[in-house]
Coordinates of C-alpha atoms in Angstrom, one line a residue:
Chain J
M1 CA 8.1 21.8 -51.8
M2 CA 11.3 24.0 -50.8
E3 CA 13.9 24.2 -53.5
I4 CA 17.5 23.8 -52.5
V5 CA 20.9 25.9 -53.3
Q6 CA 24.2 24.8 -53.8
V7 CA 26.6 27.2 -51.8
Q8 CA 30.5 26.4 -51.7
T9 CA 32.5 28.5 -49.6
H10 CA 36.5 29.0 -49.5
D11 CA 37.8 30.2 -46.4
R12 CA 36.8 29.4 -42.9
E13 CA 34.8 32.7 -42.6
A14 CA 32.8 33.7 -45.7
L15 CA 29.6 36.0 -47.0
V16 CA 28.5 34.7 -50.4
D17 CA 26.3 36.5 -52.2
I18 CA 23.4 34.5 -53.7
T19 CA 20.9 37.0 -54.8
G20 CA 21.1 35.6 -58.6
D21 CA 20.4 32.3 -57.4
I22 CA 17.5 33.1 -55.5
R23 CA 16.3 35.8 -58.3
K24 CA 16.4 32.6 -60.6
L25 CA 15.1 30.7 -58.2
I26 CA 11.9 32.6 -58.1
H27 CA 11.3 33.3 -61.8
S28 CA 12.0 29.2 -62.8
N29 CA 8.9 28.5 -59.9
G30 CA 6.6 31.4 -60.8
W31 CA 6.7 32.4 -57.4
S32 CA 4.4 35.8 -57.6
D33 CA 3.2 37.6 -54.4
G34 CA 4.2 36.9 -50.6
A35 CA 7.6 36.1 -49.0
L36 CA 10.6 34.0 -49.6
L37 CA 12.1 32.4 -46.4
M38 CA 15.6 31.3 -46.8
Y39 CA 16.9 29.0 -44.1
C40 CA 20.5 27.8 -43.1
P41 CA 20.2 24.0 -42.0
H42 CA 24.3 24.7 -40.7
T43 CA 24.4 25.4 -37.2
T44 CA 27.9 27.2 -38.2
G45 CA 26.0 29.2 -41.0
A46 CA 23.6 31.7 -41.1
V47 CA 22.0 34.0 -44.0
T48 CA 21.9 37.9 -43.5
I49 CA 21.3 40.9 -46.2
N50 CA 23.5 43.8 -46.3
E51 CA 25.7 46.0 -48.5
G52 CA 27.0 44.6 -51.4
A53 CA 28.2 46.8 -54.0
D54 CA 31.8 47.4 -52.2
P55 CA 33.4 44.4 -51.0
D56 CA 35.1 46.1 -48.0
V57 CA 31.8 46.0 -46.3
V58 CA 31.9 42.3 -46.3
R59 CA 35.3 42.2 -45.0
D60 CA 34.6 44.8 -42.3
I61 CA 32.0 42.5 -41.1
L62 CA 34.1 39.4 -40.7
V63 CA 37.0 41.1 -39.6
N64 CA 34.9 42.8 -36.5
M65 CA 32.9 39.6 -35.9
A66 CA 35.9 37.6 -35.5
G67 CA 37.4 40.2 -33.1
L68 CA 34.3 40.2 -31.0
V69 CA 33.6 36.4 -31.2
P70 CA 37.3 34.8 -31.5
H71 CA 38.2 31.8 -33.2
H72 CA 40.0 30.9 -29.9
G73 CA 38.8 31.6 -26.4
D74 CA 36.8 30.2 -23.3
Y75 CA 35.1 27.5 -25.6
R76 CA 34.7 23.9 -24.0
H77 CA 33.1 22.4 -27.1
S78 CA 35.6 20.4 -28.7
E79 CA 35.4 20.7 -32.2
G80 CA 36.8 24.4 -31.8
N81 CA 34.0 25.7 -34.1
S82 CA 32.1 27.5 -30.8
D83 CA 32.7 31.1 -32.4
A84 CA 31.2 29.8 -35.6
H85 CA 28.0 28.7 -33.7
I86 CA 27.5 31.9 -31.6
K87 CA 27.6 33.8 -35.1
S88 CA 25.3 31.4 -36.8
S89 CA 22.9 32.5 -33.7
L90 CA 23.9 36.2 -34.0
F91 CA 23.0 36.5 -37.8
G92 CA 20.2 34.1 -37.7
C93 CA 19.3 31.0 -40.0
D94 CA 16.3 32.2 -41.3
Q95 CA 15.8 35.2 -43.6
L96 CA 12.8 36.7 -45.4
V97 CA 12.6 38.9 -48.3
I98 CA 8.9 40.2 -50.0
V99 CA 8.3 39.0 -53.4
E100 CA 6.2 41.5 -55.4
D101 CA 4.6 40.5 -59.1
G102 CA 7.5 38.0 -59.2
N103 CA 10.2 40.1 -58.5
I104 CA 12.1 39.6 -55.1
Q105 CA 11.9 43.4 -53.3
L106 CA 15.6 44.4 -52.2
G107 CA 16.8 47.7 -51.0
T108 CA 19.3 49.6 -53.7
W109 CA 22.2 48.4 -52.0
Q110 CA 20.9 45.0 -50.5
K111 CA 22.1 41.8 -51.3
I112 CA 21.7 38.2 -49.8
F113 CA 24.3 36.4 -48.3
F114 CA 25.2 33.0 -47.3
C115 CA 27.2 33.2 -44.1
E116 CA 29.4 30.2 -43.1
F117 CA 32.1 30.7 -40.4
D118 CA 33.5 27.2 -40.2
G119 CA 34.3 26.7 -44.0
P120 CA 35.6 25.8 -46.2
R121 CA 32.3 23.9 -46.9
S122 CA 30.1 22.6 -49.5
R123 CA 26.4 23.7 -48.0
K124 CA 23.0 23.9 -48.8
L125 CA 20.3 26.9 -48.4
W126 CA 16.5 25.7 -48.0
V127 CA 14.0 27.9 -49.6
Q128 CA 10.5 28.2 -49.2
F129 CA 8.1 30.4 -50.6
L130 CA 5.3 31.7 -48.5
A131 CA 2.1 33.3 -50.7
S132 CA 0.6 36.2 -49.2
Chain X
M1 CA -5.4 30.8 -33.9
M2 CA -1.9 30.5 -32.2
E3 CA -0.9 28.0 -30.1
I4 CA 1.2 28.4 -27.0
V5 CA 4.3 26.5 -25.7
Q6 CA 5.1 27.0 -21.7
V7 CA 8.6 27.0 -20.8
Q8 CA 10.4 26.9 -17.4
T9 CA 13.7 27.9 -17.1
H10 CA 16.1 27.3 -13.9
D11 CA 19.0 29.9 -14.0
R12 CA 19.3 33.5 -14.9
E13 CA 20.4 32.4 -18.4
A14 CA 19.3 29.3 -20.5
L15 CA 18.8 27.7 -23.8
V16 CA 16.0 25.2 -23.0
D17 CA 15.9 22.4 -26.1
I18 CA 12.0 22.9 -27.5
T19 CA 12.0 20.8 -30.2
G20 CA 10.0 18.1 -29.2
D21 CA 7.1 20.7 -28.1
I22 CA 7.3 21.9 -31.4
R23 CA 7.2 18.5 -33.4
K24 CA 4.2 17.3 -31.2
L25 CA 2.2 20.9 -31.8
I26 CA 2.7 20.3 -35.6
H27 CA 1.1 17.0 -35.6
S28 CA -1.7 17.4 -33.0
N29 CA -2.8 20.2 -35.4
G30 CA -1.9 18.6 -38.8
W31 CA -0.1 21.5 -39.9
S32 CA 1.2 19.9 -43.2
D33 CA 3.6 22.6 -45.8
G34 CA 4.6 26.1 -44.8
A35 CA 6.5 27.8 -42.4
L36 CA 6.1 28.0 -38.6
L37 CA 6.5 31.0 -36.6
M38 CA 7.7 30.8 -33.4
Y39 CA 7.6 34.2 -31.1
C40 CA 8.9 35.1 -27.8
P41 CA 6.8 37.8 -26.1
H42 CA 8.8 38.5 -23.4
T43 CA 11.6 41.3 -23.9
T44 CA 14.6 39.5 -22.1
G45 CA 13.8 36.3 -23.9
A46 CA 14.2 35.1 -27.8
V47 CA 14.4 31.9 -29.8
T48 CA 17.5 30.6 -31.9
I49 CA 18.5 27.4 -33.4
N50 CA 21.6 25.9 -33.0
E51 CA 24.1 22.6 -32.1
G52 CA 21.8 20.7 -29.9
A53 CA 23.8 17.0 -29.6
D54 CA 26.7 18.7 -27.6
P55 CA 25.5 20.6 -24.4
D56 CA 29.2 22.4 -24.2
V57 CA 27.8 24.1 -27.4
V58 CA 24.9 26.2 -25.4
R59 CA 27.4 26.2 -22.5
D60 CA 30.1 27.8 -24.7
I61 CA 27.1 30.5 -26.3
L62 CA 25.8 31.7 -23.1
V63 CA 29.4 32.6 -21.4
N64 CA 30.4 34.2 -24.1
M65 CA 27.4 36.3 -24.6
A66 CA 27.9 37.2 -21.0
G67 CA 31.3 38.3 -21.7
L68 CA 30.1 40.5 -24.8
V69 CA 26.8 42.1 -22.9
P70 CA 28.0 41.5 -19.0
H71 CA 25.1 41.5 -16.6
H72 CA 26.5 44.8 -15.0
G73 CA 27.6 47.8 -16.4
D74 CA 26.8 50.9 -18.4
Y75 CA 23.4 50.6 -17.8
R76 CA 20.6 53.2 -16.7
H77 CA 17.5 50.9 -16.9
S78 CA 16.3 50.5 -13.3
E79 CA 15.7 46.9 -13.3
G80 CA 19.1 45.7 -13.8
N81 CA 18.3 43.5 -17.0
S82 CA 19.7 45.7 -19.8
D83 CA 21.9 42.9 -20.7
A84 CA 19.0 40.4 -21.3
H85 CA 17.2 42.9 -23.3
I86 CA 20.1 43.6 -25.6
K87 CA 20.6 39.8 -26.0
S88 CA 17.2 39.5 -26.7
S89 CA 17.4 42.1 -29.8
L90 CA 20.8 40.0 -30.9
F91 CA 19.1 36.6 -31.0
G92 CA 15.7 37.4 -31.9
C93 CA 12.2 37.1 -30.9
D94 CA 11.3 35.6 -34.0
Q95 CA 12.0 32.6 -35.6
L96 CA 10.4 30.7 -38.9
V97 CA 11.2 26.5 -39.6
I98 CA 10.0 24.9 -42.7
V99 CA 7.3 22.1 -42.6
E100 CA 7.0 19.9 -45.3
D101 CA 4.6 17.0 -45.6
G102 CA 3.8 17.5 -41.6
N103 CA 7.2 17.2 -40.7
I104 CA 9.5 20.2 -39.3
Q105 CA 12.7 20.7 -41.5
L106 CA 15.7 21.0 -39.4
G107 CA 19.7 20.4 -40.3
T108 CA 21.1 17.1 -39.2
W109 CA 22.0 19.1 -35.9
Q110 CA 19.9 21.4 -35.3
K111 CA 17.6 21.8 -32.3
I112 CA 15.2 25.2 -31.3
F113 CA 16.2 26.7 -28.1
F114 CA 14.0 29.3 -26.2
C115 CA 16.4 31.8 -24.8
E116 CA 16.0 33.4 -21.3
F117 CA 18.6 36.0 -20.1
D118 CA 16.9 37.2 -17.2
G119 CA 15.9 33.8 -15.4
P120 CA 14.5 32.0 -13.9
R121 CA 11.1 32.4 -15.4
S122 CA 8.2 30.6 -16.2
R123 CA 7.5 31.6 -19.9
K124 CA 5.3 31.1 -23.1
L125 CA 6.2 30.8 -26.3
W126 CA 3.6 31.6 -29.3
V127 CA 3.8 29.8 -32.4
Q128 CA 1.9 30.6 -35.4
F129 CA 1.5 28.2 -38.8
L130 CA 1.7 30.0 -41.8
A131 CA 0.4 27.6 -44.9
S132 CA 2.8 27.9 -48.3
Chain D
M1 CA 0.9 44.7 -52.6
M2 CA 3.3 45.5 -49.5
E3 CA 2.8 48.7 -47.8
I4 CA 5.4 51.5 -46.8
V5 CA 5.8 53.0 -43.2
Q6 CA 7.6 56.6 -43.2
V7 CA 10.8 57.0 -40.3
Q8 CA 12.1 59.9 -40.0
T9 CA 15.6 59.7 -37.6
H10 CA 17.3 62.4 -35.9
D11 CA 20.3 61.2 -34.5
R12 CA 23.1 59.1 -35.8
E13 CA 22.0 56.2 -34.0
A14 CA 18.2 55.7 -32.9
L15 CA 15.5 53.5 -32.3
V16 CA 12.6 54.6 -33.2
D17 CA 8.7 53.0 -31.8
I18 CA 6.4 52.2 -34.9
T19 CA 4.3 50.5 -32.7
G20 CA 1.3 52.9 -33.6
D21 CA 1.9 53.2 -37.3
I22 CA 1.8 49.3 -37.5
R23 CA -1.6 48.8 -35.8
K24 CA -3.1 51.4 -37.8
L25 CA -1.8 49.6 -41.3
I26 CA -3.4 46.7 -39.7
H27 CA -6.6 48.3 -39.0
S28 CA -6.6 50.1 -42.3
N29 CA -5.8 47.3 -44.5
G30 CA -8.3 45.0 -42.9
W31 CA -5.6 42.5 -42.1
S32 CA -7.2 39.7 -40.0
D33 CA -5.2 36.0 -39.1
G34 CA -1.7 35.5 -39.9
A35 CA 1.8 37.5 -39.5
L36 CA 3.0 40.7 -40.5
L37 CA 6.4 40.9 -41.9
M38 CA 8.5 44.1 -41.6
Y39 CA 11.5 44.9 -43.5
C40 CA 14.3 47.3 -43.6
P41 CA 15.4 47.8 -47.5
H42 CA 18.5 50.1 -46.0
T43 CA 21.9 48.3 -45.2
T44 CA 22.6 50.6 -42.0
G45 CA 19.1 49.7 -40.6
A46 CA 16.6 47.1 -39.0
V47 CA 13.9 46.4 -37.3
T48 CA 13.4 45.0 -33.6
I49 CA 11.3 44.8 -31.0
N50 CA 12.1 45.1 -27.3
E51 CA 11.4 46.8 -24.2
G52 CA 8.9 50.3 -24.8
A53 CA 8.0 51.3 -21.6
D54 CA 11.2 52.6 -20.2
P55 CA 13.1 54.5 -22.4
D56 CA 16.6 53.6 -20.6
V57 CA 16.4 50.3 -22.2
V58 CA 16.6 51.8 -25.7
R59 CA 19.5 54.1 -24.2
D60 CA 21.3 50.7 -22.9
I61 CA 21.1 49.2 -26.1
L62 CA 22.4 52.0 -28.3
V63 CA 25.5 52.3 -26.0
N64 CA 26.5 49.2 -25.6
M65 CA 26.4 48.1 -28.8
A66 CA 28.5 51.5 -29.9
G67 CA 30.9 50.2 -27.3
L68 CA 30.8 46.5 -28.8
V69 CA 30.9 47.9 -32.6
P70 CA 32.7 50.9 -32.1
H71 CA 32.1 54.1 -34.8
H72 CA 35.4 54.2 -35.7
G73 CA 38.0 50.8 -35.5
D74 CA 39.5 48.4 -38.1
Y75 CA 37.1 49.2 -41.4
R76 CA 38.1 49.9 -44.7
H77 CA 34.7 50.8 -46.2
S78 CA 35.2 54.5 -47.3
E79 CA 32.0 55.5 -46.4
G80 CA 33.3 55.2 -42.8
N81 CA 29.9 53.7 -41.5
S82 CA 30.6 50.0 -41.3
D83 CA 29.4 49.8 -37.6
A84 CA 26.2 50.4 -39.2
H85 CA 26.5 47.8 -41.6
I86 CA 27.5 45.0 -38.7
K87 CA 24.4 46.2 -36.3
S88 CA 22.1 45.9 -39.5
S89 CA 23.2 42.4 -39.7
L90 CA 23.0 41.5 -35.9
F91 CA 19.8 42.9 -35.6
G92 CA 18.3 41.9 -38.8
C93 CA 16.5 43.6 -41.6
D94 CA 13.4 41.5 -41.0
Q95 CA 11.0 40.8 -38.2
L96 CA 7.4 39.1 -38.0
V97 CA 4.8 39.4 -35.5
I98 CA 1.6 37.5 -35.0
V99 CA -1.7 38.8 -36.1
E100 CA -4.8 37.3 -35.0
D101 CA -8.5 38.3 -35.3
G102 CA -6.9 41.6 -36.8
N103 CA -4.8 42.8 -33.5
I104 CA -1.4 42.3 -33.5
Q105 CA -0.1 40.1 -30.6
L106 CA 2.7 41.8 -28.8
G107 CA 4.2 40.9 -25.1
T108 CA 3.0 43.0 -22.3
W109 CA 6.1 45.1 -22.4
Q110 CA 6.9 44.8 -26.2
K111 CA 7.2 47.8 -28.6
I112 CA 8.4 47.2 -32.3
F113 CA 11.4 49.6 -33.1
F114 CA 12.8 50.7 -36.3
C115 CA 16.5 50.9 -35.8
E116 CA 18.9 53.2 -37.9
F117 CA 22.5 53.2 -37.2
D118 CA 23.9 56.0 -39.5
G119 CA 21.5 58.9 -39.3
P120 CA 19.4 61.4 -39.4
R121 CA 17.8 59.9 -41.8
S122 CA 14.3 59.9 -43.7
R123 CA 13.7 56.3 -44.3
K124 CA 10.9 53.5 -45.1
L125 CA 10.1 50.0 -43.7
W126 CA 8.0 48.0 -46.0
V127 CA 5.4 46.0 -44.7
Q128 CA 4.0 42.8 -46.5
F129 CA 1.2 40.6 -44.5
L130 CA 0.8 36.8 -44.5
A131 CA -2.4 35.4 -44.2
S132 CA -2.1 32.0 -41.8

C-alpha cells in the first residue's frame, strides 16, 4: 500500500524540504532494504533532490527556472499555468532514493524537495517502497 | 520479462498519450502491487507524465521546449538532431508509476506520454514491472 | 547492499561514459532480472542516458546547457556553482535501466553517463539492484 505525505506550499513557486517526513515514513513502516519511490500526482508539481544546506540554492533554482520558462509567454492553455506544466516535466514527477538497513541514503548535502510551480496549494505526495 | 509497446509518431516533435496501452498491459499481465518502469530505448525520445485533458498543454510544452533548445544552433553532431538528444536527457528516458491492486495510480489530470523529438518515427517503449 | 562506482572528472562540466563499469557490476553480482537504480549523491552531479557513439552529442549537450544555464548570472549561492545545482535537478540524480537474464537492456545507441557540472571532481555513484 502506498503512503501519502501532505505538503502545503505558500508561494506560486516553491521547493519544500520533505526529507524529515520521508525519514519518518520509512521508520514507521519498517522499510528496510530497497528503494523508495516518491511520486507527485499533480501536473504542476514535481519531486527533486538538491542542496538543502543553503536556502539560496533553492532561490537560485526557482529564479533561474522562471527566467527560462516564464509565467507569461507563448502559451495557449487557458489556465495560465503552462510554465508550471513544463517545469513539472523538466524536474520529473518521480524520484527514487536508496534505503539500506532502514536508513535513507542521501549524499552529505542532499535534501528531498517537493516542487510546486503553480501554488500556493495543498498537495499530496505518494510514496511506495520497492524491496530489493 | 519486459513487455514492448509500439508507438508511431507523425511529426518531428510529438507527445503521444500511451496511458491506455499501459493500462491494458498491466491488466493482461496481472501485475498487482509495485511500480511500473517505462523505458525509452531511443536517444531522441523520452517518457513523461503531464496534463492530458487539454491538448494545448502538450502544444505549449513542445513550442516552448523548441524555443529553449532550437532545432538549429551551435551543434556539431552531423545528424542535425542534437536538440532532440538534449530534450531526451531533460525529460528523461525512464518513468515510474505506482500500481496498486492491479490499477495504475495517476493523478486526476495525469496522462503518460511517449515523447519523440526527432520524428516521425516508429518507436518502441520497454515496460518492466517491479513488485513491491 | 548498494555498490559504489568511482568516477573521476577532468573538466568543470563532463559526461563520463560508465556503461562498462555498470555492466561489470551486474555480472560480478549475478543480478539477473529487474531494474538497476543508479543514484548520484552529489548535488552538482546527475546520471543520464544518451547517444554515446558520436562524442559531438555530449559536446552539444554540454555547450547548449551552458548557454541555457550559464556559470555566472543571477545567483546568490556563494559557492558560485548554482548553475551546476540547476543542471543536476534538470538531468536528475536517479536513473533506472532494465536488467533481463543478467544483461543490461540499452537501446542501440544508448550509453550511461555520469554527469558532473562543477568539476573536476572525484565522485561516487551508488548502485542498487531491484529484483522484478
